[in-house]
mmCIF file of C-alpha atoms and ligand atoms in Angstrom:
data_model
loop_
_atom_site.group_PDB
_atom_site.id
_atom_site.type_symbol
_atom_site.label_atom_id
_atom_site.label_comp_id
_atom_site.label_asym_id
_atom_site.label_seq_id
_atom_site.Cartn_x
_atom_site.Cartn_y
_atom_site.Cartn_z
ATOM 1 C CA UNK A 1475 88.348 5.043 46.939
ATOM 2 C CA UNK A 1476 86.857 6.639 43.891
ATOM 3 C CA UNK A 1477 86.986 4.697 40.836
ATOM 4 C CA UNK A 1478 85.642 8.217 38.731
ATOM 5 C CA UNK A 1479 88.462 9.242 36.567
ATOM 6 C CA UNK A 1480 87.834 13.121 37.202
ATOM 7 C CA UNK A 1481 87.287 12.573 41.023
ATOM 8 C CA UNK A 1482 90.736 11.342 40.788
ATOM 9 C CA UNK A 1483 91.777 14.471 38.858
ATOM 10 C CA UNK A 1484 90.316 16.741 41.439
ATOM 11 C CA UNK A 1485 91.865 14.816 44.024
ATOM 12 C CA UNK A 1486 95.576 14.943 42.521
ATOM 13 C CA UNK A 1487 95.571 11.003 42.169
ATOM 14 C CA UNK A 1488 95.883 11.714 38.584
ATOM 15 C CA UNK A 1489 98.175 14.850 36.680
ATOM 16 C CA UNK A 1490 96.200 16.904 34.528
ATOM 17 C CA UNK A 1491 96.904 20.473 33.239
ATOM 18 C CA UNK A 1492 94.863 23.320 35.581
ATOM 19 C CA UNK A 1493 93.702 26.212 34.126
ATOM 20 C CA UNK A 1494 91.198 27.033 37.055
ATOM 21 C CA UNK A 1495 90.309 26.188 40.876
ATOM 22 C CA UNK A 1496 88.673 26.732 43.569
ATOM 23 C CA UNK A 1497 86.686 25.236 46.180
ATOM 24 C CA UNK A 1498 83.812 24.818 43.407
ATOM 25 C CA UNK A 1499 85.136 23.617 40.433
ATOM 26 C CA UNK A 1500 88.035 22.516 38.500
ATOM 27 C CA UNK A 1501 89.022 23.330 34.662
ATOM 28 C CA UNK A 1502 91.865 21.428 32.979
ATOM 29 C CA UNK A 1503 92.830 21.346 29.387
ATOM 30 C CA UNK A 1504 91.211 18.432 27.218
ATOM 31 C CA UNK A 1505 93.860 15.844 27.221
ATOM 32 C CA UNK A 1506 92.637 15.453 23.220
ATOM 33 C CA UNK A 1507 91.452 18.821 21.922
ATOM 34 C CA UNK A 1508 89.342 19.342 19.561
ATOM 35 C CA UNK A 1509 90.029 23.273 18.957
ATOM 36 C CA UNK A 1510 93.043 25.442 19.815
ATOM 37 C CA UNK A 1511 91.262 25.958 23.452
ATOM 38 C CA UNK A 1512 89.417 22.588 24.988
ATOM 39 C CA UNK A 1513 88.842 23.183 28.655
ATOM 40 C CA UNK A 1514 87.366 20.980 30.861
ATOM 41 C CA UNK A 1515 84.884 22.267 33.946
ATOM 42 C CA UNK A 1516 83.758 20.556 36.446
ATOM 43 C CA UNK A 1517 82.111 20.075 39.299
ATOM 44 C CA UNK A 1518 84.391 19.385 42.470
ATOM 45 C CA UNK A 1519 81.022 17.172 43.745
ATOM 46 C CA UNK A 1520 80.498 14.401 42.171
ATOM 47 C CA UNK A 1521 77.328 14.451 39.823
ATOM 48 C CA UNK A 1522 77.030 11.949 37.162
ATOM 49 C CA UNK A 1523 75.432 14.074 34.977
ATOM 50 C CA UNK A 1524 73.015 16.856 34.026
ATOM 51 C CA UNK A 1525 70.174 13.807 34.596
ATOM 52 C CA UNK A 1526 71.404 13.531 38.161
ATOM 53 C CA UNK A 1527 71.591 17.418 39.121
ATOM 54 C CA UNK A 1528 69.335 18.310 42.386
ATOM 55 C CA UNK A 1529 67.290 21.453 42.213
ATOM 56 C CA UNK A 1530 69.932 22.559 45.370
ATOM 57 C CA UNK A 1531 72.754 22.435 42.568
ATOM 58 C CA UNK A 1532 71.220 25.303 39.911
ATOM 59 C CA UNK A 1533 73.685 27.332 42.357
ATOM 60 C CA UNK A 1534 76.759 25.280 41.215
ATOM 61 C CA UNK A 1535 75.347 25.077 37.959
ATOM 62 C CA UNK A 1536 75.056 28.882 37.232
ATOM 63 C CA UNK A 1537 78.613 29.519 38.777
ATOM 64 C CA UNK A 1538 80.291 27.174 36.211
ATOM 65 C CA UNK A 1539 78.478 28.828 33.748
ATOM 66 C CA UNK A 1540 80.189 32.123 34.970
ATOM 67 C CA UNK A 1541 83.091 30.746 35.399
ATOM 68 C CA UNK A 1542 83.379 29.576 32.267
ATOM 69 C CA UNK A 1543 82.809 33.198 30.913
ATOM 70 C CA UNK A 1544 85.978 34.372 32.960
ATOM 71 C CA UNK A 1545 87.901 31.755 31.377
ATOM 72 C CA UNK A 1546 86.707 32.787 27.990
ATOM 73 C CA UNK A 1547 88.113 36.126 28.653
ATOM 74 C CA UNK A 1548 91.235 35.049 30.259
ATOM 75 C CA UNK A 1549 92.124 32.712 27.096
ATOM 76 C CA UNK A 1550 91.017 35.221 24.695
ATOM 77 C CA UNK A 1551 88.160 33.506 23.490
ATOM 78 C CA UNK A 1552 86.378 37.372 23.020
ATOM 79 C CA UNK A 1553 83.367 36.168 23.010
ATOM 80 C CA UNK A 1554 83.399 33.626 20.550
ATOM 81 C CA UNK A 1555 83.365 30.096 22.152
ATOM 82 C CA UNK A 1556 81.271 26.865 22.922
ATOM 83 C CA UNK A 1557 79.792 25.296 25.737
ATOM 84 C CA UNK A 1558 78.170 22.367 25.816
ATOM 85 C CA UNK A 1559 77.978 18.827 27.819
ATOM 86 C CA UNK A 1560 76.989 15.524 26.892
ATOM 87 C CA UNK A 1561 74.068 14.190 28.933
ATOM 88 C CA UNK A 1562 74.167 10.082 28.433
ATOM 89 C CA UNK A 1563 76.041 7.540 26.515
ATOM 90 C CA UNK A 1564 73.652 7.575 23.728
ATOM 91 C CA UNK A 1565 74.770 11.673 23.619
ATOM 92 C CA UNK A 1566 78.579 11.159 23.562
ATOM 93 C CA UNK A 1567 79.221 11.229 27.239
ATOM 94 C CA UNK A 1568 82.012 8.889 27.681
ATOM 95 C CA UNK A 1569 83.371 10.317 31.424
ATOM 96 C CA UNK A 1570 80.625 10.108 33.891
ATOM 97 C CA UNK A 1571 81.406 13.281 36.423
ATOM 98 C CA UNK A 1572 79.668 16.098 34.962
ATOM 99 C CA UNK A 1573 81.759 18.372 32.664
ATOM 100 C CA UNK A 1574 81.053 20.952 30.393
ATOM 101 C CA UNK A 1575 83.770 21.740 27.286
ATOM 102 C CA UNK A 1576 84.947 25.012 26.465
ATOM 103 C CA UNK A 1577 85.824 25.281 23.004
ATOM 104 C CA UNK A 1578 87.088 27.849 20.790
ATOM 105 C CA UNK A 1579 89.811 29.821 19.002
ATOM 106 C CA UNK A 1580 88.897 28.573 15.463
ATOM 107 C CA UNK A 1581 85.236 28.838 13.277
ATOM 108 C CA UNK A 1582 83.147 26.290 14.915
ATOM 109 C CA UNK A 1583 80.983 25.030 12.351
HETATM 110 P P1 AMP B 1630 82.684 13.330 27.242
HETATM 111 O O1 AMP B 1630 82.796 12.488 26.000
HETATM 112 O O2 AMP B 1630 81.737 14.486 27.073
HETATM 113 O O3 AMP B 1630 82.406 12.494 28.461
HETATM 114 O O4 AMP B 1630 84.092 14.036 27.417
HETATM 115 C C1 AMP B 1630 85.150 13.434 28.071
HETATM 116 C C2 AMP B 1630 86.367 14.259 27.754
HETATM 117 O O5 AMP B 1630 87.369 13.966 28.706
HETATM 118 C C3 AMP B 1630 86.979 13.979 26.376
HETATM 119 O O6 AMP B 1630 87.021 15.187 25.613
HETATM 120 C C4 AMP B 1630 88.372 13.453 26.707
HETATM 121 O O7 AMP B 1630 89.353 13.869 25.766
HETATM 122 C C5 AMP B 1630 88.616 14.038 28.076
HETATM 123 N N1 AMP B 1630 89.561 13.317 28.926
HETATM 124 C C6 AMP B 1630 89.604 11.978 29.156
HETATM 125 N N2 AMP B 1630 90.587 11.690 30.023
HETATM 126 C C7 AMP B 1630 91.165 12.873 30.355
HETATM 127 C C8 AMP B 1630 92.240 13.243 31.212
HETATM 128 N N3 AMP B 1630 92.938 12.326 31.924
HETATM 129 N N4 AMP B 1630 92.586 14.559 31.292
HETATM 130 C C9 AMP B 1630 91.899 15.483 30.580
HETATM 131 N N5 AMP B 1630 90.879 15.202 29.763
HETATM 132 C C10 AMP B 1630 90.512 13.914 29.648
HETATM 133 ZN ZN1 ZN B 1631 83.454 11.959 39.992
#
């Protein structure tokens, strides 16, 4: 048994809201959003963090980058949005299972 909160998620011990998946990656809606459109992607391995990537996962790591384009466009984000993951406690990481957010839908400062 897992005791990471988002391997629970992707295993559908715990609810969430699912915008995307596949046999990649997962990407639910922030449970606290900080814009109009906060989505979560993930990983369905478990990596800590970008400090515990492998050079086998730039794969992975380029597809959730795509991915998170096709969201973008789905939502109707045209073109305007943010990506970005925290790396580290000291950086604002709080869940360790490597996620990046997808923000947008207001002026992000
Ligand atoms: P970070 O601080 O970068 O580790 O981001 C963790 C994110 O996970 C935060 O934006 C939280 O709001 C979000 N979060 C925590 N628990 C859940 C959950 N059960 N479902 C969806 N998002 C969550
Ligand atoms: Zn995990």
């Amino acid at each position: 048994m897992t005791e990471c909160l988002f391997c629970k998620i992707i295993n559908k011990e715990i609810g969430s809201s699912i915008v995307f998946e596949d046999e990649d990656v997962l990407a639910i809606n922030d449970i606290n959003p900080q814009a109009p459109v906060h989505i979560l992607l993930m990983p369905k391995k478990h990596i800590a963090n970008l400090d515990d990537i492998q050079e086998s996962d730039q794969g992975l790591l380029g597809y959730i980058q795509y991915r998170a384009r096709e969201i973008a466009r789905q939502v109707g984000l045209d073109g305007n949005f943010r990506l970005m993951t925290n790396c580290g406690w000291k950086a604002g990481q709080r869940v360790f299972h490597l996620h990046y957010h997808l923000m947008g839908g207001k002026d992000m400062e």
